Amino acid sequence: VARGKPAKLALTALMRKLIVLLNRLLADPNFVLAP
C-alpha cells in the first residue's frame, strides 16, 4: 500500500495541473500552449 502512494500523489498533482490548464483555456480563448 505504501509503495503505491507516491504514484497516486503524482497522478493527483498531474490531474490538478491539467484542470488548471483547462480552466485557463476556458477563461481565455486566445490562450495557447506554445509560446
XYZ file of C-alpha atoms in Angstrom:
35
model
C 0.000 0.000 0.000
C 2.795 2.398 0.964
C 4.597 1.660 -2.296
C 1.734 2.871 -4.475
C 1.224 6.150 -2.627
C 3.872 8.274 -4.447
C 2.437 7.262 -7.831
C -1.062 8.211 -6.712
C 0.243 11.521 -5.396
C 1.999 12.262 -8.694
C -1.153 11.383 -10.619
C -3.220 13.712 -8.436
C -0.740 16.530 -8.991
C -0.834 15.909 -12.738
C -4.624 15.960 -12.798
C -4.659 19.202 -10.813
C -2.223 20.757 -13.279
C -4.409 19.611 -16.166
C -7.523 21.087 -14.569
C -5.777 24.420 -14.001
C -4.667 24.427 -17.638
C -8.211 23.647 -18.775
C -9.641 26.438 -16.630
C -7.139 28.892 -18.099
C -8.076 27.759 -21.600
C -11.782 28.268 -20.900
C -11.167 31.663 -19.324
C -9.050 32.905 -22.237
C -9.972 31.613 -25.733
C -6.795 33.177 -27.121
C -4.617 31.219 -24.700
C -2.133 28.945 -26.483
C 0.150 26.225 -25.091
C 3.077 27.055 -27.360
C 4.813 30.417 -26.822
